[in-house]
Amino acid sequence: MDFKTAVFYFLSTILVLASLRVITARNPVHAALFLVLAFFNASGLWLLLHAEFLAIALVMVYVGAVMVLFLFVVMMLDIDIERLRQGFWSHLPLGAAIGLLMAGEMAVVLGGRYFWPEAMPAPGPTQPGYSNTKELGRLLFTDYVYPFELASVILLVAIIAAVLLTLRRRADSKFLNPRQQIAVQRNDRIRMVTMPSEKE
Amino acid sequence: MDALMSLLQPVQTMLGPLWPLVWTLVKIILILIPLMLSVAYLTFWERKIIGWMQVRIGPNRVGPWGLLQPIADGLKLLFKEIIVPTRAGTALYIVGPIMAIAPSLAAWAVVPFSDGYVLANVDAGVLYLLGITSIGVYGVIIAGWASNSKYSFLGAMRSAAQMVSYEIAMGFALVCVLMISASLNLTEIVHGQNRGMFAAMGLKFLSWNWLPLLPMFLVFLISGVAETNRAPFDVVEGESEIVAGHMVEYSGMAFALFFLGEYANMILVSILTSIFFLGGWLSPLGFLPDSFIWLAAKTSFILFLFLWFRATFPRYRYDQIMRLGWKVFVPLCMFWVLVVGIWMMSPLNIWK
């Protein structure tokens, strides 16, 4: 077993264990943190595959941004574990059926002829000067430019929708307008009055 | 360098296949020990400078001119007991400070100190930096949550929201730098600033990135101050509002780790500003030799700015911090990305 294989098994073991803990941890914050660990190890696996751009993007986007917001929400929620566990047995048949269906679908997809090792031969040794990142950028902006733009438009729509859903004008909230504060002049705030001294 | 390598030749043959591992560890230590010393003396220098600015003397009791003060502080913290609150989540409580300091040290792997003097000269250096520095926020969140205290949790939430917000502005500012240098390698970015009309005339400091990207330089600098939670953006430890932020329950060395991380991050942001916008180790004028001294001088100047800001400006209000980040910096950055894009496509392109 060479060094690379050892690293692969090391990362994969942590990845699988962390993913298991995501669904078995009782505390939702712990589960979210285990998901972070899983993402981190997945990015390590991608580094082993020479996909350094994807690996770092995974850490940057999912670990650095998405999971932070996720943790925010999970930490703010007051989750009552006991209440969530009520009715576990009555919901089990439906849940188990859906779970089995999903597992079956994944087995069909992964068992198909597109996902055998023969269908995806390992890329040969790369030439010096070959850049994975450049290749990815070329594909994204030439062959897949329309799907790429479409995805960004959908995300933009989602952003606007999220903003509109949470936007509400409250008549009773007080706030200061910084622009008005900056633009304030001396004459707006003080009034000079002449007070002649009084005589006895 | 070559003379040193020939001296090390017998060690290399003795260690055999373990040599790259040992040599990398030696290089890591060669980066981290000066870094930790700089952190220690940055705290001393900060207290001195703010003291002088406020017409005080600053620390002057321990050692000559107070020079041993940071060592004494470190020893004091080292011998203090680390108290774990009874209801705190113990494992996460200990992981918190580790997660705070580890990314601020790991980021130094790709920082070039001079031409060729870099631990890992990777092509995706800027991406690596963005990825690693974005992990730093976990230290804050985990520490705040695991302390099981309302004050530290509120402090962690404020700090994390602020760090995530200003990361976006910093990222956009870097996009402009990447566009004009056409590389993600930090050494290449510095070399790119050595070319141009002014560099040919000998006025090298005018061809550095700060001039064509002046708004982005300012955005990066100010976001760097906000990103490291320094005054005037230090709402994390706003004494008048919450006691001391996410580290309020920590004591001893666990507490010190947060501050080691914060000061290491300050030095990192300063050295990155020097590399991205101020020409790294390049000398300002053509006839002067390029060397590490220039990088150190530029970094020290930006660090001085950090301390100067702290002594000068009153603390921002929290909603104004968010307004500055989202409503001023992000639109400005997007606009400047467009400006740089049009500039590069026009015949006036100066980065060919």
Coordinates of N, CA and C in Angstrom, one line a residue, chain A residues 22-158:
Chain A
V22 N -23.5 12.4 11.5 CA -24.4 13.5 11.1 C -25.8 13.0 11.4
I23 N -26.1 11.7 11.0 CA -27.5 11.3 11.2 C -27.8 10.6 12.5
T24 N -26.7 10.3 13.3 CA -27.0 9.6 14.6 C -26.8 10.6 15.8
A25 N -26.1 11.7 15.6 CA -25.8 12.6 16.7 C -27.2 13.1 17.2
R26 N -27.3 13.2 18.6 CA -28.5 13.6 19.2 C -28.6 15.2 19.1
N27 N -27.5 15.8 19.3 CA -27.5 17.3 19.3 C -27.4 17.8 17.9
P28 N -28.3 18.6 17.4 CA -28.3 19.1 16.0 C -27.0 19.9 15.7
V29 N -26.5 20.7 16.7 CA -25.2 21.4 16.5 C -24.1 20.5 16.2
H30 N -24.0 19.4 17.0 CA -23.0 18.4 16.8 C -23.1 17.8 15.4
A31 N -24.4 17.5 15.0 CA -24.6 16.9 13.7 C -24.1 17.9 12.6
A32 N -24.4 19.2 12.7 CA -23.9 20.1 11.7 C -22.4 20.2 11.7
L33 N -21.8 20.1 12.9 CA -20.3 20.2 12.9 C -19.7 18.9 12.3
F34 N -20.3 17.8 12.5 CA -19.8 16.6 11.8 C -20.0 16.7 10.3
L35 N -21.0 17.4 9.9 CA -21.2 17.6 8.4 C -20.0 18.4 7.9
V36 N -19.6 19.4 8.7 CA -18.4 20.2 8.3 C -17.2 19.3 8.2
L37 N -17.0 18.4 9.1 CA -15.9 17.5 9.1 C -15.9 16.6 7.8
A38 N -17.2 16.2 7.5 CA -17.4 15.3 6.3 C -17.0 16.1 5.0
F39 N -17.4 17.4 4.9 CA -17.1 18.2 3.8 C -15.6 18.3 3.7
F40 N -14.9 18.6 4.8 CA -13.5 18.8 4.8 C -12.7 17.6 4.3
N41 N -13.2 16.4 4.7 CA -12.5 15.2 4.2 C -12.8 14.9 2.8
A42 N -14.1 15.2 2.3 CA -14.4 15.0 0.9 C -13.5 15.9 0.1
S43 N -13.2 17.1 0.6 CA -12.3 18.0 -0.2 C -10.9 17.4 -0.2
G44 N -10.5 16.8 0.9 CA -9.2 16.1 0.9 C -9.2 15.0 -0.2
L45 N -10.3 14.3 -0.4 CA -10.3 13.2 -1.4 C -10.2 13.8 -2.8
W46 N -10.8 15.0 -3.0 CA -10.7 15.6 -4.3 C -9.3 16.1 -4.6
L47 N -8.6 16.5 -3.5 CA -7.2 16.9 -3.7 C -6.4 15.7 -4.2
L48 N -6.7 14.5 -3.6 CA -6.0 13.3 -4.1 C -6.2 13.1 -5.6
L49 N -7.4 13.5 -6.1 CA -7.7 13.3 -7.5 C -7.2 14.4 -8.4
H50 N -6.4 15.3 -7.8 CA -5.8 16.4 -8.5 C -6.9 17.5 -8.9
A51 N -8.0 17.4 -8.3 CA -9.1 18.5 -8.5 C -9.0 19.6 -7.5
E52 N -7.8 20.3 -7.5 CA -7.5 21.2 -6.4 C -8.5 22.4 -6.4
F53 N -9.0 22.8 -7.6 CA -9.9 23.9 -7.6 C -11.2 23.5 -6.9
L54 N -11.7 22.4 -7.3 CA -13.0 21.9 -6.7 C -12.9 21.7 -5.2
A55 N -11.7 21.1 -4.8 CA -11.5 20.9 -3.4 C -11.5 22.2 -2.6
I56 N -10.8 23.2 -3.1 CA -10.8 24.4 -2.3 C -12.1 25.2 -2.4
A57 N -12.8 25.0 -3.6 CA -14.1 25.7 -3.7 C -15.1 25.0 -2.7
L58 N -15.0 23.7 -2.5 CA -15.9 23.0 -1.6 C -15.7 23.6 -0.2
V59 N -14.4 23.7 0.2 CA -14.1 24.3 1.6 C -14.6 25.7 1.7
M60 N -14.3 26.5 0.6 CA -14.7 27.9 0.6 C -16.2 28.1 0.7
V61 N -16.9 27.4 -0.2 CA -18.4 27.7 -0.3 C -19.1 26.9 0.8
Y62 N -18.9 25.6 0.9 CA -19.7 24.9 1.9 C -19.3 25.0 3.3
V63 N -18.0 24.9 3.6 CA -17.5 25.0 4.9 C -17.5 26.4 5.4
G64 N -17.0 27.3 4.5 CA -16.8 28.7 4.9 C -18.1 29.5 4.9
A65 N -19.0 29.2 4.1 CA -20.2 30.1 4.0 C -21.5 29.3 4.4
V66 N -21.8 28.3 3.6 CA -23.1 27.6 3.8 C -23.3 27.1 5.2
M67 N -22.3 26.3 5.7 CA -22.4 25.7 7.0 C -22.4 26.7 8.1
V68 N -21.8 27.8 7.9 CA -21.8 28.8 9.0 C -23.2 29.3 9.2
L69 N -23.9 29.6 8.0 CA -25.3 30.1 8.1 C -26.2 29.0 8.7
F70 N -25.9 27.8 8.3 CA -26.6 26.6 8.8 C -26.5 26.5 10.3
L71 N -25.3 26.7 10.8 CA -25.0 26.6 12.2 C -25.8 27.7 13.0
F72 N -25.8 28.9 12.3 CA -26.5 30.1 12.9 C -27.9 29.7 13.2
V73 N -28.6 29.1 12.2 CA -30.0 28.7 12.3 C -30.2 27.7 13.4
V74 N -29.3 26.6 13.3 CA -29.5 25.5 14.2 C -29.2 25.9 15.7
M75 N -28.3 26.9 15.9 CA -28.0 27.3 17.2 C -29.1 28.2 17.7
M76 N -29.7 29.0 16.9 CA -30.7 29.9 17.3 C -32.0 29.2 17.7
L77 N -32.3 28.1 17.0 CA -33.5 27.3 17.2 C -33.5 26.7 18.6
D78 N -34.6 26.7 19.2 CA -34.7 26.0 20.5 C -35.4 24.6 20.2
I79 N -34.6 23.6 19.9 CA -35.2 22.4 19.4 C -35.4 21.5 20.6
D80 N -36.6 21.0 20.8 CA -36.9 20.1 21.8 C -36.9 18.7 21.3
I81 N -35.8 18.0 21.7 CA -35.5 16.7 21.1 C -36.6 15.7 21.5
E82 N -37.1 15.8 22.7 CA -38.1 14.8 23.2 C -39.4 14.9 22.3
R83 N -39.8 16.2 22.0 CA -41.0 16.3 21.3 C -40.8 15.8 19.8
L84 N -39.6 16.0 19.3 CA -39.3 15.5 18.0 C -39.4 14.0 17.9
R85 N -39.0 13.3 19.0 CA -39.0 11.9 19.0 C -40.4 11.3 19.2
Q86 N -41.4 12.1 19.6 CA -42.7 11.5 19.7 C -43.2 11.0 18.4
G87 N -43.9 9.9 18.4 CA -44.5 9.4 17.2 C -43.5 8.8 16.2
F88 N -42.3 8.4 16.8 CA -41.3 7.8 15.9 C -41.8 6.6 15.3
W89 N -42.5 5.7 16.1 CA -42.9 4.4 15.6 C -44.0 4.5 14.6
S90 N -44.9 5.5 14.8 CA -46.0 5.6 13.9 C -45.6 6.1 12.6
H91 N -44.5 7.0 12.5 CA -44.0 7.5 11.3 C -43.0 6.6 10.6
L92 N -42.6 5.6 11.3 CA -41.5 4.7 10.8 C -41.8 4.0 9.5
P93 N -43.0 3.4 9.3 CA -43.2 2.7 8.0 C -43.1 3.6 6.8
L94 N -43.7 4.8 6.9 CA -43.7 5.7 5.7 C -42.2 6.2 5.5
G95 N -41.6 6.6 6.6 CA -40.2 7.0 6.5 C -39.3 5.9 5.9
A96 N -39.4 4.7 6.4 CA -38.6 3.6 5.9 C -38.9 3.3 4.5
A97 N -40.2 3.4 4.0 CA -40.5 3.2 2.6 C -39.8 4.2 1.7
I98 N -39.9 5.5 2.1 CA -39.3 6.5 1.3 C -37.7 6.3 1.3
G99 N -37.2 6.0 2.4 CA -35.7 5.8 2.5 C -35.3 4.7 1.6
L100 N -36.0 3.5 1.6 CA -35.7 2.4 0.8 C -35.8 2.8 -0.7
L101 N -36.9 3.5 -1.0 CA -37.1 4.0 -2.4 C -35.9 4.8 -2.9
M102 N -35.4 5.7 -2.0 CA -34.3 6.5 -2.4 C -33.0 5.7 -2.5
A103 N -32.8 4.8 -1.6 CA -31.6 3.9 -1.7 C -31.7 3.1 -3.0
G104 N -32.9 2.6 -3.3 CA -33.1 1.8 -4.5 C -32.7 2.6 -5.8
E105 N -33.2 3.9 -5.8 CA -33.0 4.7 -7.0 C -31.5 5.0 -7.1
M106 N -30.8 5.2 -6.0 CA -29.4 5.5 -6.0 C -28.6 4.2 -6.5
A107 N -29.1 3.0 -6.1 CA -28.5 1.8 -6.5 C -28.6 1.6 -8.0
V108 N -29.8 2.0 -8.5 CA -30.0 1.9 -10.0 C -29.1 2.8 -10.7
V109 N -29.0 4.0 -10.3 CA -28.1 5.0 -10.9 C -26.7 4.6 -10.9
L110 N -26.2 4.3 -9.6 CA -24.8 4.0 -9.4 C -24.4 2.6 -10.0
G111 N -25.4 1.7 -10.1 CA -25.2 0.4 -10.7 C -25.2 0.4 -12.2
G112 N -25.7 1.5 -12.8 CA -25.7 1.5 -14.2 C -24.4 1.5 -14.9
R113 N -24.4 1.3 -16.2 CA -23.1 1.1 -16.9 C -22.3 2.4 -17.0
Y114 N -22.9 3.6 -16.6 CA -22.1 4.8 -16.7 C -21.2 5.0 -15.5
F115 N -21.4 4.3 -14.4 CA -20.6 4.5 -13.2 C -19.6 3.4 -12.9
W116 N -19.4 2.4 -13.8 CA -18.3 1.4 -13.6 C -17.0 2.1 -13.8
P117 N -16.0 1.5 -13.1 CA -14.6 2.1 -13.3 C -14.2 2.0 -14.8
E118 N -14.7 1.0 -15.5 CA -14.3 1.0 -17.0 C -14.9 2.2 -17.7
A119 N -16.1 2.6 -17.3 CA -16.7 3.7 -18.0 C -16.0 5.0 -17.8
M120 N -15.3 5.1 -16.7 CA -14.6 6.4 -16.3 C -13.1 6.0 -16.1
P121 N -12.3 5.9 -17.1 CA -10.9 5.5 -16.8 C -10.2 6.7 -16.2
A122 N -9.3 6.4 -15.3 CA -8.5 7.4 -14.6 C -7.8 8.2 -15.6
P123 N -7.7 9.5 -15.5 CA -7.0 10.4 -16.4 C -5.5 10.0 -16.3
G124 N -4.8 10.0 -17.5 CA -3.4 9.6 -17.5 C -2.6 10.6 -16.8
P125 N -1.3 10.4 -16.7 CA -0.4 11.4 -16.1 C -0.5 12.7 -16.9
T126 N -0.6 13.8 -16.2 CA -0.8 15.1 -16.8 C 0.5 15.7 -17.4
Q127 N 0.4 16.4 -18.4 CA 1.6 17.1 -19.0 C 2.0 18.3 -18.0
P128 N 3.2 18.6 -18.0 CA 3.6 19.8 -17.2 C 2.9 21.0 -17.9
G129 N 2.4 21.9 -17.0 CA 1.8 23.1 -17.6 C 0.3 22.9 -17.7
Y130 N -0.2 21.6 -17.6 CA -1.6 21.4 -17.7 C -2.3 21.9 -16.4
S131 N -3.3 22.7 -16.6 CA -4.0 23.3 -15.4 C -5.5 22.8 -15.4
N132 N -5.8 22.1 -14.3 CA -7.1 21.6 -14.1 C -8.1 22.7 -14.1
T133 N -7.8 23.8 -13.4 CA -8.6 24.9 -13.2 C -8.9 25.6 -14.5
K134 N -7.9 25.7 -15.3 CA -8.1 26.4 -16.6 C -9.0 25.6 -17.5
E135 N -8.8 24.2 -17.4 CA -9.7 23.3 -18.2 C -11.1 23.5 -17.8
L136 N -11.4 23.5 -16.5 CA -12.7 23.7 -15.9 C -13.3 25.0 -16.4
G137 N -12.5 26.1 -16.3 CA -13.0 27.4 -16.7 C -13.4 27.4 -18.2
R138 N -12.6 26.7 -19.0 CA -12.8 26.7 -20.4 C -14.1 26.0 -20.7
L139 N -14.4 24.9 -20.0 CA -15.6 24.1 -20.3 C -16.8 25.0 -19.8
L140 N -16.7 25.6 -18.7 CA -17.8 26.3 -18.1 C -18.2 27.5 -19.0
F141 N -17.2 28.1 -19.6 CA -17.5 29.3 -20.4 C -17.6 29.1 -21.9
T142 N -17.4 27.8 -22.3 CA -17.7 27.6 -23.7 C -18.8 26.5 -23.9
D143 N -18.5 25.3 -23.6 CA -19.5 24.2 -23.9 C -20.7 24.3 -23.0
Y144 N -20.5 24.7 -21.7 CA -21.6 24.7 -20.8 C -22.0 26.1 -20.4
V145 N -21.9 27.0 -21.3 CA -22.1 28.4 -20.9 C -23.6 28.7 -20.6
Y146 N -24.5 28.1 -21.4 CA -25.9 28.3 -21.2 C -26.4 27.7 -19.9
P147 N -26.1 26.4 -19.6 CA -26.5 25.9 -18.3 C -25.9 26.7 -17.1
F148 N -24.7 27.1 -17.3 CA -24.0 27.9 -16.2 C -24.7 29.2 -16.0
E149 N -25.1 29.9 -17.1 CA -25.8 31.2 -16.9 C -27.2 30.9 -16.3
L150 N -27.8 29.8 -16.8 CA -29.1 29.5 -16.3 C -29.1 29.3 -14.8
A151 N -28.1 28.5 -14.3 CA -28.0 28.3 -12.9 C -27.8 29.6 -12.1
S152 N -27.0 30.5 -12.7 CA -26.8 31.8 -11.9 C -28.1 32.6 -11.9
V153 N -28.9 32.5 -13.0 CA -30.1 33.3 -13.0 C -31.1 32.7 -12.0
I154 N -31.1 31.4 -11.9 CA -32.0 30.7 -10.9 C -31.6 31.1 -9.5
L155 N -30.3 31.2 -9.3 CA -29.8 31.6 -7.9 C -30.2 33.0 -7.7
L156 N -30.1 33.9 -8.7 CA -30.5 35.3 -8.5 C -32.0 35.4 -8.1
V157 N -32.8 34.6 -8.9 CA -34.2 34.6 -8.6 C -34.5 34.2 -7.1
A158 N -33.7 33.2 -6.7 CA -33.9 32.7 -5.3 C -33.5 33.7 -4.3

